[in-house]
Tab-separated table of C-alpha atoms in Angstrom:
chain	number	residue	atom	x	y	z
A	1	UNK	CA	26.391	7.584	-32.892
A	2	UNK	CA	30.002	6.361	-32.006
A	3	UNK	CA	30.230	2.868	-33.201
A	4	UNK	CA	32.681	0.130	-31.863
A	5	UNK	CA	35.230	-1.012	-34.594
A	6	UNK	CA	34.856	-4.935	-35.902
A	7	UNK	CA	36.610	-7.405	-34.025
A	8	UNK	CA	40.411	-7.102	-35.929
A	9	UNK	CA	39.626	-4.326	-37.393
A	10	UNK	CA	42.152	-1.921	-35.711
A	11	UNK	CA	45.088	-4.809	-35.581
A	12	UNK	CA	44.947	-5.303	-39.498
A	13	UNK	CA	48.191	-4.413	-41.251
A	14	UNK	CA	46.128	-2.467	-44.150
A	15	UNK	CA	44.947	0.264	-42.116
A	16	UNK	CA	45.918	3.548	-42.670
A	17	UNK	CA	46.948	6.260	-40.100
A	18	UNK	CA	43.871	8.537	-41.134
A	19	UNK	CA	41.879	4.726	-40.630
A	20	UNK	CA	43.287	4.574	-37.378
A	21	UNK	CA	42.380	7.730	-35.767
A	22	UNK	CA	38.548	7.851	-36.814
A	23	UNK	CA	38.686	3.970	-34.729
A	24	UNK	CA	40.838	5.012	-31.888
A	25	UNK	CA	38.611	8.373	-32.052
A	26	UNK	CA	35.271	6.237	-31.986
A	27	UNK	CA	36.899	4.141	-29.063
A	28	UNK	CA	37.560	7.243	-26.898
A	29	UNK	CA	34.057	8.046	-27.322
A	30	UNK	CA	32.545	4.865	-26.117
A	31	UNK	CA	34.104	5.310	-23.429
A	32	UNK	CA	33.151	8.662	-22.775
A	33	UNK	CA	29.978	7.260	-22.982
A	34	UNK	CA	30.293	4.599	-20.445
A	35	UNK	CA	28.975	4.759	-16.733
A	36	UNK	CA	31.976	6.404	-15.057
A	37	UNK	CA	33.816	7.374	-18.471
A	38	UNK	CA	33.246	11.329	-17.306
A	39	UNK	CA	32.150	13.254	-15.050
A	40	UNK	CA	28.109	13.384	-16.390
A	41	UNK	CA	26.205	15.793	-18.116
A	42	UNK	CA	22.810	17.624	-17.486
A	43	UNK	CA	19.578	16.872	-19.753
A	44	UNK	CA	16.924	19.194	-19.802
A	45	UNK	CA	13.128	17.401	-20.990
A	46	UNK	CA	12.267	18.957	-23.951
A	47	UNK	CA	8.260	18.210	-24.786
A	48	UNK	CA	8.856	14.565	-23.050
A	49	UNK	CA	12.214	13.785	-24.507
A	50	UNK	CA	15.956	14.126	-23.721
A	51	UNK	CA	18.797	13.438	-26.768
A	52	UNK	CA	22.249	12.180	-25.217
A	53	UNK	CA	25.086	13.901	-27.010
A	54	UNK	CA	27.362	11.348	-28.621
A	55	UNK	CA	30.694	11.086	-27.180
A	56	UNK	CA	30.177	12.925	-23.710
A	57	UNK	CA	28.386	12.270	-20.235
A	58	UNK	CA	30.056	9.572	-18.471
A	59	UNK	CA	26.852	7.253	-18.882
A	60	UNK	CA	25.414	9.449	-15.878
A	61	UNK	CA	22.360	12.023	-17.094
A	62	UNK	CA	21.256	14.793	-14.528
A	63	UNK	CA	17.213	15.309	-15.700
A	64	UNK	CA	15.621	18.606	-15.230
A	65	UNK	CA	12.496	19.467	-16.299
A	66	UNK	CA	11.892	22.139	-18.995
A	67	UNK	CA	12.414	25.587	-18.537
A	68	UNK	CA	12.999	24.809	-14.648
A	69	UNK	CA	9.226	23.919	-14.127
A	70	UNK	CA	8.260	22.682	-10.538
A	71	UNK	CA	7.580	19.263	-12.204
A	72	UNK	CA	7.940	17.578	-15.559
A	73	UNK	CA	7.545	14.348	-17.227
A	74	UNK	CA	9.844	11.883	-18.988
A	75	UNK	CA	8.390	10.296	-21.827
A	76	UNK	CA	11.122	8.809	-24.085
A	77	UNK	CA	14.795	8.979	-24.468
A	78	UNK	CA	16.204	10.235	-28.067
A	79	UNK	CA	18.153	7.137	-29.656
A	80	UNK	CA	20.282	9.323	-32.176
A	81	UNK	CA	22.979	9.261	-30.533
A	82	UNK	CA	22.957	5.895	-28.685
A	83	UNK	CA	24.189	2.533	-29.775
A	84	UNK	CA	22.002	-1.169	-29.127
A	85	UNK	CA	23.519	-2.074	-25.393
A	86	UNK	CA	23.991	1.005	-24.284
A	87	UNK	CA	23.667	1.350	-20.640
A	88	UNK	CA	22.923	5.086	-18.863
A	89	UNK	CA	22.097	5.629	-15.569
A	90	UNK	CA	19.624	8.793	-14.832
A	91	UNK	CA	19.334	11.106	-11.497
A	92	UNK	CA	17.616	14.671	-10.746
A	93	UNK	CA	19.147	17.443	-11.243
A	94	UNK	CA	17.185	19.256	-8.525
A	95	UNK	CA	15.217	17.872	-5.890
A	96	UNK	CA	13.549	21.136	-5.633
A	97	UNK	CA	12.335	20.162	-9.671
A	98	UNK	CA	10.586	17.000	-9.557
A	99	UNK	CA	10.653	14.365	-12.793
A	100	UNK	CA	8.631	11.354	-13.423
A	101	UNK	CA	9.688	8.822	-15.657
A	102	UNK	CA	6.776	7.497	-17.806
A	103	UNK	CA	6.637	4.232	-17.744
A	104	UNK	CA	5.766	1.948	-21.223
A	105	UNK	CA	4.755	6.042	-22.946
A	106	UNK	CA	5.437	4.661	-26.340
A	107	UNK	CA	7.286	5.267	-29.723
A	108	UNK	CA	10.648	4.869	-30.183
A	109	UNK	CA	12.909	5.754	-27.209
A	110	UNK	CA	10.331	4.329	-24.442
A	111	UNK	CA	11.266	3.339	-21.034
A	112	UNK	CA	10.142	0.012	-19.553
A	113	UNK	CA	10.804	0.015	-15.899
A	114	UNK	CA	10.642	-2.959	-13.675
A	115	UNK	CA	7.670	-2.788	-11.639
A	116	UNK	CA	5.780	-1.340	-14.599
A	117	UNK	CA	5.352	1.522	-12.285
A	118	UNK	CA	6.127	4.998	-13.571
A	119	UNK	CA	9.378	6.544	-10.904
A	120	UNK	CA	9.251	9.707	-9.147
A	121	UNK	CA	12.452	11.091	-8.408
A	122	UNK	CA	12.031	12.588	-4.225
A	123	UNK	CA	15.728	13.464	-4.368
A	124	UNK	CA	19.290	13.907	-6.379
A	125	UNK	CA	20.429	10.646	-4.642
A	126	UNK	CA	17.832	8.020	-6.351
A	127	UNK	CA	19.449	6.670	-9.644
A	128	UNK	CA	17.670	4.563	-12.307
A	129	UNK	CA	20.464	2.302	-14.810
A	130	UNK	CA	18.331	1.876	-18.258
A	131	UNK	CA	19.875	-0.592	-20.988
A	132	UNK	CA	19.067	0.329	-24.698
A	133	UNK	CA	17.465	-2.572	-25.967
A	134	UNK	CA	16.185	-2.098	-30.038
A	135	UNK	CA	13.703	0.844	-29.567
A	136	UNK	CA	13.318	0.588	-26.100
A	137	UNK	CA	15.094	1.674	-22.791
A	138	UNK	CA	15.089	-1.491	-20.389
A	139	UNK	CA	15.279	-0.956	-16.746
A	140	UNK	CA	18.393	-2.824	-15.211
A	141	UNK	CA	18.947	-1.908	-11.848
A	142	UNK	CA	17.789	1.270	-9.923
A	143	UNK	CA	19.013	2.823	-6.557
A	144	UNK	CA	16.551	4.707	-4.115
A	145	UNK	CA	17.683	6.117	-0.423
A	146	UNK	CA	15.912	5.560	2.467
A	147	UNK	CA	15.055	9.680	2.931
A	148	UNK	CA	12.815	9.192	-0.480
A	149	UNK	CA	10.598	6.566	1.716
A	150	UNK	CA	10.123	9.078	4.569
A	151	UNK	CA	6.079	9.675	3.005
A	152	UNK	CA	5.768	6.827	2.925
A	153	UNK	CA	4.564	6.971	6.513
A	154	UNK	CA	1.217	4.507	6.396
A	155	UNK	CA	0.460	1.277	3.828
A	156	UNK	CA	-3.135	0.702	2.718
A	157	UNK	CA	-4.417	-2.430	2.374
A	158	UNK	CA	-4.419	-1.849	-1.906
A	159	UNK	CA	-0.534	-0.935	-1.880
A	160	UNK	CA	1.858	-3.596	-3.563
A	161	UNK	CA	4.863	-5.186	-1.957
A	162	UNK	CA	7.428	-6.457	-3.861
A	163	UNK	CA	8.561	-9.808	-2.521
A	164	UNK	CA	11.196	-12.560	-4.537
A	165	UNK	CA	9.802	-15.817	-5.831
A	166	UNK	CA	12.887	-17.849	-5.172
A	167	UNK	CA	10.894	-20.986	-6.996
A	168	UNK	CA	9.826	-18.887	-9.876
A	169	UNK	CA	12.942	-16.564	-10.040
A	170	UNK	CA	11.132	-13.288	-10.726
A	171	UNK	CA	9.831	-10.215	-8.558
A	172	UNK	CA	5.947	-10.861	-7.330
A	173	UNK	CA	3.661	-8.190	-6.113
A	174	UNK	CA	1.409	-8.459	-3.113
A	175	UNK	CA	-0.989	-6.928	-1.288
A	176	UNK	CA	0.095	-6.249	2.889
A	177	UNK	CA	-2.936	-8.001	4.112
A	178	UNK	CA	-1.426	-11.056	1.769
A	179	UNK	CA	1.697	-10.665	2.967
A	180	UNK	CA	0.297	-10.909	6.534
A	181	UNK	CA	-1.380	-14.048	5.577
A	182	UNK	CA	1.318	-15.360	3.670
A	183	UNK	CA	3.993	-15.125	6.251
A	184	UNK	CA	1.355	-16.117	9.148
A	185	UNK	CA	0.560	-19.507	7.235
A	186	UNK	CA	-2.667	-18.811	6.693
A	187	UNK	CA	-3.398	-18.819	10.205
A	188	UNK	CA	-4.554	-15.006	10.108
A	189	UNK	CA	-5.838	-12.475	7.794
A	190	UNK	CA	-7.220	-8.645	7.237
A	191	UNK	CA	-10.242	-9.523	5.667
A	192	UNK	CA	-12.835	-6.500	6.132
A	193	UNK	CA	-12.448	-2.570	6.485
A	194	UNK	CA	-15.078	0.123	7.751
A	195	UNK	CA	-14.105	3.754	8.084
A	196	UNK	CA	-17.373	5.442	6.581
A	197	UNK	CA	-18.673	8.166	8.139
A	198	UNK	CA	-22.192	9.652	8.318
A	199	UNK	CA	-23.177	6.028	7.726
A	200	UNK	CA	-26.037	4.013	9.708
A	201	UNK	CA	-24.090	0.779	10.350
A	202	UNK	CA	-21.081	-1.029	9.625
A	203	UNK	CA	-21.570	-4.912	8.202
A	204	UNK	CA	-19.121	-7.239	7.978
A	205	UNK	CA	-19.136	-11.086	6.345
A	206	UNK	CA	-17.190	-13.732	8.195
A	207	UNK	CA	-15.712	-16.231	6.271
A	208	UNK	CA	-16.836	-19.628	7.807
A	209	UNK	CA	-15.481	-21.640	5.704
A	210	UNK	CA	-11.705	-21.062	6.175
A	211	UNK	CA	-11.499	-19.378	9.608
A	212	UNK	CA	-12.756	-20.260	12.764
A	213	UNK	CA	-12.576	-17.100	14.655
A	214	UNK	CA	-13.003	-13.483	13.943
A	215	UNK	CA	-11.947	-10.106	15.775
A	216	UNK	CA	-13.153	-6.751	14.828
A	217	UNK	CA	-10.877	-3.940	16.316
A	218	UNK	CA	-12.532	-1.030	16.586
A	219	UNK	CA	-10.622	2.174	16.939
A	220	UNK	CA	-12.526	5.819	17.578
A	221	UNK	CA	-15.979	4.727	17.139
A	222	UNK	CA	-18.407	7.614	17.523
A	223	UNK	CA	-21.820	8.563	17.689
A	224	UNK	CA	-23.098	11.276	15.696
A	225	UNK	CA	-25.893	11.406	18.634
A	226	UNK	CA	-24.958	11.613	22.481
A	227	UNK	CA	-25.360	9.067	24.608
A	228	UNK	CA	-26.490	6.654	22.382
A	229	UNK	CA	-25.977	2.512	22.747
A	230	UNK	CA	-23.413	1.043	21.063
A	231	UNK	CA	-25.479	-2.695	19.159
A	232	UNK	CA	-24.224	-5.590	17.566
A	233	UNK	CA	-26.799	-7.677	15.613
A	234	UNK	CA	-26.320	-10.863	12.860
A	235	UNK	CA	-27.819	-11.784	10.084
A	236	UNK	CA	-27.348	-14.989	7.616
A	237	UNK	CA	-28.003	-13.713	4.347
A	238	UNK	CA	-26.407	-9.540	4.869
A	239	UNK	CA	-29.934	-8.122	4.193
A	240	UNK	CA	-32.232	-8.931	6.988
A	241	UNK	CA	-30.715	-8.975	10.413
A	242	UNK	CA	-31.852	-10.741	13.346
A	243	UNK	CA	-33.669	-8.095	16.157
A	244	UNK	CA	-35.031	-11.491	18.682
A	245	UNK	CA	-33.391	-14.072	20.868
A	246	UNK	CA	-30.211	-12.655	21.808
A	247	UNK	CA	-28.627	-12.924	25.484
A	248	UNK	CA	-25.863	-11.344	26.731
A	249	UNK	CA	-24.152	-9.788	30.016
A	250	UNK	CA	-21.965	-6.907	30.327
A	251	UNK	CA	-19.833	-5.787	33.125
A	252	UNK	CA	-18.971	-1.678	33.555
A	253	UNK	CA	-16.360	-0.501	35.452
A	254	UNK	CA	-15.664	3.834	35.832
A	255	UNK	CA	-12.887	5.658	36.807
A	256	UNK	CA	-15.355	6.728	39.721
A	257	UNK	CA	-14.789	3.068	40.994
A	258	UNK	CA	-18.416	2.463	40.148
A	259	UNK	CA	-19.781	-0.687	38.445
A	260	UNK	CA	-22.927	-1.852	36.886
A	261	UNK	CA	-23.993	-5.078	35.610
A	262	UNK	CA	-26.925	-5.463	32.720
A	263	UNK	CA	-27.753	-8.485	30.937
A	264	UNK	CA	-30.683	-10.185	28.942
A	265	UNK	CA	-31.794	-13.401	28.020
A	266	UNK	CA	-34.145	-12.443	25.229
A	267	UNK	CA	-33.310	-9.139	23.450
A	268	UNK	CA	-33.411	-7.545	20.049
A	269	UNK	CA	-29.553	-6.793	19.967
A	270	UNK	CA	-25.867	-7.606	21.820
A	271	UNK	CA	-26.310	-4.070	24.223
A	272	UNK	CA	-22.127	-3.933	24.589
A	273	UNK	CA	-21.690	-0.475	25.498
A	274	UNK	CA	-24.317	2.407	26.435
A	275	UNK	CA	-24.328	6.030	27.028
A	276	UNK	CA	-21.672	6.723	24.433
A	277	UNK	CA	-20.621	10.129	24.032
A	278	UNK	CA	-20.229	11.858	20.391
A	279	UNK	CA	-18.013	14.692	21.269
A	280	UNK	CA	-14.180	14.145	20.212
A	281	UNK	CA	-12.115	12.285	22.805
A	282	UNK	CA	-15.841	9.681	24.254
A	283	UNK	CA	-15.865	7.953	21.216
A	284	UNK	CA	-15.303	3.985	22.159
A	285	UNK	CA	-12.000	1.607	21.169
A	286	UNK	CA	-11.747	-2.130	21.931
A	287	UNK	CA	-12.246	-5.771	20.228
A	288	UNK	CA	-14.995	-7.686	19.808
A	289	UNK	CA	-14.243	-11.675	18.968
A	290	UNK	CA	-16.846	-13.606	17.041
A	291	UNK	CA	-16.978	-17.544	16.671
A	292	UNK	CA	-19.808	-19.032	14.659
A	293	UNK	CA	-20.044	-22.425	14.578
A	294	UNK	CA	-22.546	-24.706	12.527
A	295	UNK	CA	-24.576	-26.358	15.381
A	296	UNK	CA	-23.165	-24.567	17.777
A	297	UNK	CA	-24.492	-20.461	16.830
A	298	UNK	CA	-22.732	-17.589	17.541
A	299	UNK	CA	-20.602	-16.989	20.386
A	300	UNK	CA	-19.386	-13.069	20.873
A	301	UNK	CA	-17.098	-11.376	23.516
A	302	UNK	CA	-15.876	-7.887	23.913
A	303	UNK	CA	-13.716	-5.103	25.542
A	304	UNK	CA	-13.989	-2.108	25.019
A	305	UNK	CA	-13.051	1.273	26.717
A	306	UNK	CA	-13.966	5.474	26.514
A	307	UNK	CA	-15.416	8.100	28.164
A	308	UNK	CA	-19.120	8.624	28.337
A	309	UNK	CA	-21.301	11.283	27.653
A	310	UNK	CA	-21.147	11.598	31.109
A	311	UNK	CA	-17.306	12.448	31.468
A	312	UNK	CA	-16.938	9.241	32.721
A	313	UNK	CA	-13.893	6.980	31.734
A	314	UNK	CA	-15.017	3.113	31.664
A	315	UNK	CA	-14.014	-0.414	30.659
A	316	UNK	CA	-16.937	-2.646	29.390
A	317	UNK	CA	-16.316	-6.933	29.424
A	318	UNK	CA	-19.359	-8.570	28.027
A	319	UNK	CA	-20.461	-11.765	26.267
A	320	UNK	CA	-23.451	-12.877	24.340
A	321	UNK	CA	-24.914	-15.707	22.381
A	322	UNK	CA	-27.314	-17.005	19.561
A	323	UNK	CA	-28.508	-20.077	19.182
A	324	UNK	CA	-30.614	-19.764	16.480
A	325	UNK	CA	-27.850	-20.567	13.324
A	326	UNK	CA	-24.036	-20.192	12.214
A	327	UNK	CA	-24.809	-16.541	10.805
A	328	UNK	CA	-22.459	-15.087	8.438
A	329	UNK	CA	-22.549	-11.968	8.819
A	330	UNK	CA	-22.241	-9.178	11.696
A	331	UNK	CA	-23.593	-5.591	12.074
A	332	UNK	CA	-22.082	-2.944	14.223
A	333	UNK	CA	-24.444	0.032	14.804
A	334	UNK	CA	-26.034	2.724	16.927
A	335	UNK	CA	-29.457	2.632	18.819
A	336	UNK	CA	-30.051	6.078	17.574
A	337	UNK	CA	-28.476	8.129	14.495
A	338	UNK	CA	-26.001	7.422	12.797
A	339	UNK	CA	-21.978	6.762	12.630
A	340	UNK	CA	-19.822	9.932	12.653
A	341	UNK	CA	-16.664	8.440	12.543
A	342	UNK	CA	-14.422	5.486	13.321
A	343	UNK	CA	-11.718	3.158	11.896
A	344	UNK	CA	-13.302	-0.331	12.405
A	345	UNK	CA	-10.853	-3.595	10.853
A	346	UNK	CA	-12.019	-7.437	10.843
A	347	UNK	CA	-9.500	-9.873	11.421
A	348	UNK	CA	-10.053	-13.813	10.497
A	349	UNK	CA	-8.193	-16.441	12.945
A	350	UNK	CA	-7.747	-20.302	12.255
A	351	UNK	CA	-7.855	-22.268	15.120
């Protein structure tokens, strides 16, 4: 391990030539071992571990994973040869040969990274600087292109942003429906999800107490029988749902230029669509807004659009209403059968 002479050590009149060149000798290597001191050096991961040589790499390691394996893990980084403070910055040697560095693996030579997160590397472009700090390897700073994101092609609703805390000074993690919420002021949030399939219904619980309005966005719903009504139905407690005193009105209008009215002022269900096809391309899309109100019971619209089983391409606007109670909670469903498919989202609105 090359080790930096004592402060005066090299300008004191007592030292000898043969003193001299082991300092200046241990100087030259410190710098060989700086970021940028050469031109860098390949490491190969032996059982978890590389071992920088002393006196050589430049600061800047090329990883590749043992006996060129497709992939290969990084568990610690051998501190023979490395001083306290010492900074090195590690890449991939072949994008081709994928490495992971293990975050926190333990033992002597460990890596802490940032976001606690172990890295994989997607190309020979990312770089990762690590600071030796006692037995561990601290992340300082890390660099990642924007072709390593490219998968990174939808977010789900668990996935963590990173975001600054300017009034806390530190990185934060949050979820995108927080985000949403965050930057929206509250006014609007993500607050249910329903893509099940082979399921009976799909339920969802409004939050009355901090939003006023909710919209359910319903995207591919389908039947897994033909030409089946498409029901919505409430309930107050999310176990028994309400099947008496609902009244609605729906409007149809077909690519045939054909319409149809239906309504009802006392029925077991909100009818909002019928004759729903379940073959690939008739299933129904649209938005259905709910406001429940304490006093005031619920209050539903919708629009939605598809093709029947009929081969027919429609628009539906309806409306309905119960009296009865504020209910909390709201059940989309088939008359008969169950749900084959469908990517169904609840959105909460303050008003």
């Amino acid at each position: 391990m090359s080790t930096l002479p004592a402060a005066g050590y090299i300008e004191n009149a007592a030292r000898t030539n043969a003193e001299m060149k082991v300092a200046l000798e241990a100087l030259r290597d410190i710098m060989a071992e700086a970021v940028g001191g050469e031109a860098g050096a390949e490491l190969t991961i032996a059982s978890g571990a590389v071992t920088p040589a002393e006196g050589v790499g430049g600061g800047i390691f090329r990883l590749d994973t043992e006996g060129n394996a497709a992939t290969d893990t990084l568990d610690t980084i051998t501190q023979t040869n490395t001083r306290d403070g010492q900074v090195i910055a590690l890449r991939a040697e072949n994008a081709s040969r994928v490495v992971t560095l293990n975050h926190a693996a333990g033992g002597a030579g460990q890596m802490l990274l940032y976001d606690a997160t172990d890295f994989v590397y997607a190309s020979t472009s990312a770089v990762i600087f690590l600071r030796r700090s006692g037995t561990d390897w601290v992340e300082l700073h890390r660099f990642v292109p924007t072709e390593d994101l490219t998968a990174l092609t939808t977010i789900a609703t668990d996935d963590l942003i990173e975001i600054w805390d300017e009034s806390a000074s530190t990185v934060k993690k949050i979820t995108p429906p927080n985000l949403i919420t965050a930057a929206l002021g509250g006014a609007c949030a993500l607050l249910e999800t329903e893509n099940g399939s082979a399921v009976a219904t799909y339920d969802f619980a409004l939050d009355l107490t901090n939003y006023a309005r909710h919209v359910i966005h319903i995207d591919r719903l389908k039947p897994a029988t033909d030409g089946v009504e498409c029901w919505g139905r409430l309930s107050a407690d999310g176990v028994t749902y309400v099947t008496t005193s609902y009244r609605w009105s729906r409007h149809n209008l077909t690519d045939a230029a054909s319409e149809g009215l239906a309504g009802s002022t006392s029925d077991a269900k909100f009818l909002m669509a019928n004759a729903v096809g379940n073959v690939d391309g008739e299933q129904i899309s649209g938005t259905i807004e709910i406001a429940s109100v304490t006093g005031m019971g619920v209050r539903v619209s919708w629009r939605l659009s598809g093709e029947n089983a009929a081969g027919s391409y429609y628009m539906i606007n309806g409306m309905g209403v119960h009296a009865a109670a504020a209910y909390a909670y709201f059940r989309l469903m088939f008359s008969s059968g169950n749900i084959a498919s469908g990517a169904v989202r609840m959105y909460a609105f303050k008003v």
